[in-house]
PDB file of C-alpha atoms in Angstrom:
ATOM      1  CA  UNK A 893       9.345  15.891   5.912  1.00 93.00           C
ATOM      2  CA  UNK A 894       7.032  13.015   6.426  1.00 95.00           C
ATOM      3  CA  UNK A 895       8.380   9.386   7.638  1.00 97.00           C
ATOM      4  CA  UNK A 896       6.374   6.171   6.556  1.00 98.00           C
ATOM      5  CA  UNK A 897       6.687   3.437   8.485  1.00 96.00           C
ATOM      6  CA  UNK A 898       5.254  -0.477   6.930  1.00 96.00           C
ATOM      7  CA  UNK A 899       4.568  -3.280   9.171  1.00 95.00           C
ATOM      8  CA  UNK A 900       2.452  -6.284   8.950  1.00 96.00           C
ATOM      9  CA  UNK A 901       4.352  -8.151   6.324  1.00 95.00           C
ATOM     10  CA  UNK A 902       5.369 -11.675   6.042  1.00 97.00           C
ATOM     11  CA  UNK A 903       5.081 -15.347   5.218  1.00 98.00           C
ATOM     12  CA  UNK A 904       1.280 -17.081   4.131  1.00 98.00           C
ATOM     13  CA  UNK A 905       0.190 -19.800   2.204  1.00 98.00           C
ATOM     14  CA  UNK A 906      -2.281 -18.988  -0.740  1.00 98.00           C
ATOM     15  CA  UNK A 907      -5.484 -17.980  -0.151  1.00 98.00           C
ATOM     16  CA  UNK A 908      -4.650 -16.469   2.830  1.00 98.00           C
ATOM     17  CA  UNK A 909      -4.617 -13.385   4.668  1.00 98.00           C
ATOM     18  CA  UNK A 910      -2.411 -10.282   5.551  1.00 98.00           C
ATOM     19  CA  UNK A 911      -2.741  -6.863   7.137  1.00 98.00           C
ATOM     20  CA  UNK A 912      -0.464  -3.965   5.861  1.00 98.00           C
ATOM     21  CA  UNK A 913       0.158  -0.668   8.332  1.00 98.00           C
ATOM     22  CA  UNK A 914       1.990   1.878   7.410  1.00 98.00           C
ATOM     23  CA  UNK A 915       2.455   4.603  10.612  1.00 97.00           C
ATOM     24  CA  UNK A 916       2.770   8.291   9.111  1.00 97.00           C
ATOM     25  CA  UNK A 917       4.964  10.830  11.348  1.00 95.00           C
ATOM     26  CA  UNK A 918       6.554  14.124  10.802  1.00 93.00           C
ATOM     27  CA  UNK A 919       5.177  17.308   8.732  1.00 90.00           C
ATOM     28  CA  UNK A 920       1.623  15.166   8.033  1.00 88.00           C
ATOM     29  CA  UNK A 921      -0.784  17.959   7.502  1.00 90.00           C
ATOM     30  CA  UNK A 922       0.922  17.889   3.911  1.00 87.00           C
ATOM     31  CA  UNK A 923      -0.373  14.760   2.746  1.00 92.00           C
ATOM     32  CA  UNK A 924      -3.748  14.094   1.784  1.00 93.00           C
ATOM     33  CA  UNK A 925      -3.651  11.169   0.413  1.00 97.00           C
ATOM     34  CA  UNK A 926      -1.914   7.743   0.597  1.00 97.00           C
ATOM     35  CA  UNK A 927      -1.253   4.662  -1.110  1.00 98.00           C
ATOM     36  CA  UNK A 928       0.300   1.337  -1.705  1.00 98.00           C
ATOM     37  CA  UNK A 929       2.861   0.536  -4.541  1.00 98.00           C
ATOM     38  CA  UNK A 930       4.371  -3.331  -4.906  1.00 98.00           C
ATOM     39  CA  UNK A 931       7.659  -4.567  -6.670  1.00 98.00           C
ATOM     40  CA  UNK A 932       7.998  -8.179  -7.520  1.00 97.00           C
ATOM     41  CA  UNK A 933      11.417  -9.220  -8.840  1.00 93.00           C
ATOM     42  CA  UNK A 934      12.594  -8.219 -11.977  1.00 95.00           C
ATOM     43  CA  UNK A 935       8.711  -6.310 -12.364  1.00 97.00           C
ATOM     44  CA  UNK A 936       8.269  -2.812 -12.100  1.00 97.00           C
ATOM     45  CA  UNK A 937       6.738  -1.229  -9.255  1.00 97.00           C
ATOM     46  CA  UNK A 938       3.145  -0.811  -9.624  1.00 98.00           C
ATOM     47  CA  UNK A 939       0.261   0.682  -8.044  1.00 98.00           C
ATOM     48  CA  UNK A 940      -2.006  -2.001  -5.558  1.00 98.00           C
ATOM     49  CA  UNK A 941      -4.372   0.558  -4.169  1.00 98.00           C
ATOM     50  CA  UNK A 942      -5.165   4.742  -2.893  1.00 98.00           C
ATOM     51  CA  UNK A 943      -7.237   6.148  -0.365  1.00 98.00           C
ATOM     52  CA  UNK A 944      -8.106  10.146  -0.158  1.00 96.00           C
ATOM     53  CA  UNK A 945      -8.374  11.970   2.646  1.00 92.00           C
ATOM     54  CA  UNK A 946     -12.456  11.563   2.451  1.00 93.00           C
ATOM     55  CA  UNK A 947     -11.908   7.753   1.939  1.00 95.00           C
ATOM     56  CA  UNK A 948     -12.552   7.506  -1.825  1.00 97.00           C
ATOM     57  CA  UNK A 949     -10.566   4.437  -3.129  1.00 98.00           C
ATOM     58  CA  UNK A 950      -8.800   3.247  -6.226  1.00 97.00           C
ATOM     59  CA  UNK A 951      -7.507   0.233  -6.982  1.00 98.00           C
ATOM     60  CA  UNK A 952      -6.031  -1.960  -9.185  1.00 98.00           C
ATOM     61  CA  UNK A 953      -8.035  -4.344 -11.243  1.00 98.00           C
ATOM     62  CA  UNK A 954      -5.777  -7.099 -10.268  1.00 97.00           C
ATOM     63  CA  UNK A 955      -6.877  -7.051  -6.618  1.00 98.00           C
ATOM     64  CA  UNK A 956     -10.513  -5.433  -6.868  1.00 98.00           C
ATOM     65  CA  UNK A 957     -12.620  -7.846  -4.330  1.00 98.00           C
ATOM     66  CA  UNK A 958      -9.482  -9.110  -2.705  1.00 98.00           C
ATOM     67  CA  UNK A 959      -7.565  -6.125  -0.844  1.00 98.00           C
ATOM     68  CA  UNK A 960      -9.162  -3.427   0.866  1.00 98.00           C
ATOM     69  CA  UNK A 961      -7.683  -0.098   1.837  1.00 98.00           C
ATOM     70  CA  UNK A 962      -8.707   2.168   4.910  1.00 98.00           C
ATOM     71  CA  UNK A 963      -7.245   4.975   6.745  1.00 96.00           C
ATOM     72  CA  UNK A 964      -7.408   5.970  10.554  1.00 95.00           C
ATOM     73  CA  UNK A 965      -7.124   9.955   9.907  1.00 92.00           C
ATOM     74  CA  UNK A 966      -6.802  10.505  14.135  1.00 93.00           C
ATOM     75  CA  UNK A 967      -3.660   8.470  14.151  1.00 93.00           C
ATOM     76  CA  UNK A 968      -2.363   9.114  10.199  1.00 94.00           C
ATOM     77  CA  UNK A 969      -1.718   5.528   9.572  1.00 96.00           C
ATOM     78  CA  UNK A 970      -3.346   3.651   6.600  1.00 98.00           C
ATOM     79  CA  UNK A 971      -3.755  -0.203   6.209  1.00 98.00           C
ATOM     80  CA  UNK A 972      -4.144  -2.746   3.315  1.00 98.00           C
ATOM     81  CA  UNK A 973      -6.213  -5.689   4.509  1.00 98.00           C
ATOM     82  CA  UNK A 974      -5.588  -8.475   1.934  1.00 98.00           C
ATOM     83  CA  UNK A 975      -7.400 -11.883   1.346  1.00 98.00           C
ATOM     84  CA  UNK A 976      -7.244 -14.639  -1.094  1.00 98.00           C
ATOM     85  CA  UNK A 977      -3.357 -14.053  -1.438  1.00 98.00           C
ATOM     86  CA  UNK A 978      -2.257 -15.776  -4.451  1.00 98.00           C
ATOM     87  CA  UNK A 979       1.363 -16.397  -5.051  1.00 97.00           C
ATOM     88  CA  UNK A 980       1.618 -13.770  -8.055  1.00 97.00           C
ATOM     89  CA  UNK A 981       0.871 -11.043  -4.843  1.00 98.00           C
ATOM     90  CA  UNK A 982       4.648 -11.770  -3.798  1.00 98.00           C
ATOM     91  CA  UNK A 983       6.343  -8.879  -3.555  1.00 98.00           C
ATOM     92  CA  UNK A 984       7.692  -6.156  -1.744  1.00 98.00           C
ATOM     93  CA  UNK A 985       4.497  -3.361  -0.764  1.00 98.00           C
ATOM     94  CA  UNK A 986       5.388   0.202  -0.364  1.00 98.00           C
ATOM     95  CA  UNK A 987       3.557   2.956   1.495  1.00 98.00           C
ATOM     96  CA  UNK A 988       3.462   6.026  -0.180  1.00 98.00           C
ATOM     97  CA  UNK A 989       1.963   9.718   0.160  1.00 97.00           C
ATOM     98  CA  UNK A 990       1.030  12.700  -1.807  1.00 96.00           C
ATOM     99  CA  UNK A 991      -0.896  15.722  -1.901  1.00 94.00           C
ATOM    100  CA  UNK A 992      -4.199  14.007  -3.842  1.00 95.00           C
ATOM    101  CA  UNK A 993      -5.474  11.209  -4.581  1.00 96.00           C
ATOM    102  CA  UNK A 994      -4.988  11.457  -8.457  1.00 96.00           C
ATOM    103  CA  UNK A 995      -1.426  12.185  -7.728  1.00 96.00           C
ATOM    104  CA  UNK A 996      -0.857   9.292  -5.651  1.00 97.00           C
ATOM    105  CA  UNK A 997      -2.364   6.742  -7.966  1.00 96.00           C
ATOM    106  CA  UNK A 998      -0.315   8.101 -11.039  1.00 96.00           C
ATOM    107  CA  UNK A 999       2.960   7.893  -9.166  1.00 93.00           C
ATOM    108  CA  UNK A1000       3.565  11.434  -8.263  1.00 94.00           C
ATOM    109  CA  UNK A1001       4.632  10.435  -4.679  1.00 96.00           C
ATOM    110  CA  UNK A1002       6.108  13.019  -2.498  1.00 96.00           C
ATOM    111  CA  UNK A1003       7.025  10.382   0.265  1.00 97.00           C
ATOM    112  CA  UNK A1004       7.945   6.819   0.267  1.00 98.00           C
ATOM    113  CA  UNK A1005       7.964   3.902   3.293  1.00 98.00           C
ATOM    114  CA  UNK A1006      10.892   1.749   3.570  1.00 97.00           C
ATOM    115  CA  UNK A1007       8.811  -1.399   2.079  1.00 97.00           C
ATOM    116  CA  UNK A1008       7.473  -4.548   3.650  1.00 97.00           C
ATOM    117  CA  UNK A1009       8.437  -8.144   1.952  1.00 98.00           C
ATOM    118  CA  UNK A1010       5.025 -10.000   1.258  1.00 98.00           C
ATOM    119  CA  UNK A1011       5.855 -14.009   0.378  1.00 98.00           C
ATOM    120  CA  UNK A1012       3.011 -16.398  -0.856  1.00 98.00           C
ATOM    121  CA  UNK A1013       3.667 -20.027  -1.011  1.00 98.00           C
ATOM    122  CA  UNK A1014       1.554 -22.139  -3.086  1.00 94.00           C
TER     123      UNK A1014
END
């Protein structure tokens, strides 16, 4: 089992910035590759951005040039830097994990974090 644990979350004003963490414990040798998810109300959960184990990225087109996503392999935690928050980024943000990279980004998750609440005021 593998536990994912979000931080970082909160209140900002548009247009500006947030850092995601998400702490990975447990059986991590696993999981190769990670991601983040966010759920808006009454939306369906969708993919924000994945990392692989090498650092190859994928993102969605929605934040290209606004989020970036890294990964700190020696202490299996990933983050999700995010600037120019607009309030249509409002939601909560998910950590998730898998065994690829390709699986991650088309929702085959093996593991799921607990979820952060992300709130931007206009």
């Amino acid at each position: 089992q593998v536990q994912l644990v979000e931080s970082g979350g909160g209140l900002v004003q548009a247009g500006g910035s947030l850092r995601l963490s998400c702490a990975a414990s447990g059986s991590t040798f696993s999981i190769a590759a990670f991601g983040w998810y966010r759920q808006a109300p009454r939306k369906q959960r969708e993919l924000v951005a994945g990392i692989s184990s090498g650092g190859t990225t994928n993102y969605a087109d929605s934040v290209k040039g606004r989020f970036t996503i890294s990964r700190d392999n020696a202490k299996n935690t990933v983050f999700l830097q995010m600037n120019s928050l607009k309030p249509e980024d409002t939601a909560v943000y998910y950590c998730a994990a898998g065994a690829a990279l390709f699986k991650v980004v088309t929702g085959a998750i093996d593991y799921w974090g607990q979820g952060t609440q992300v709130t931007v005021s206009s």
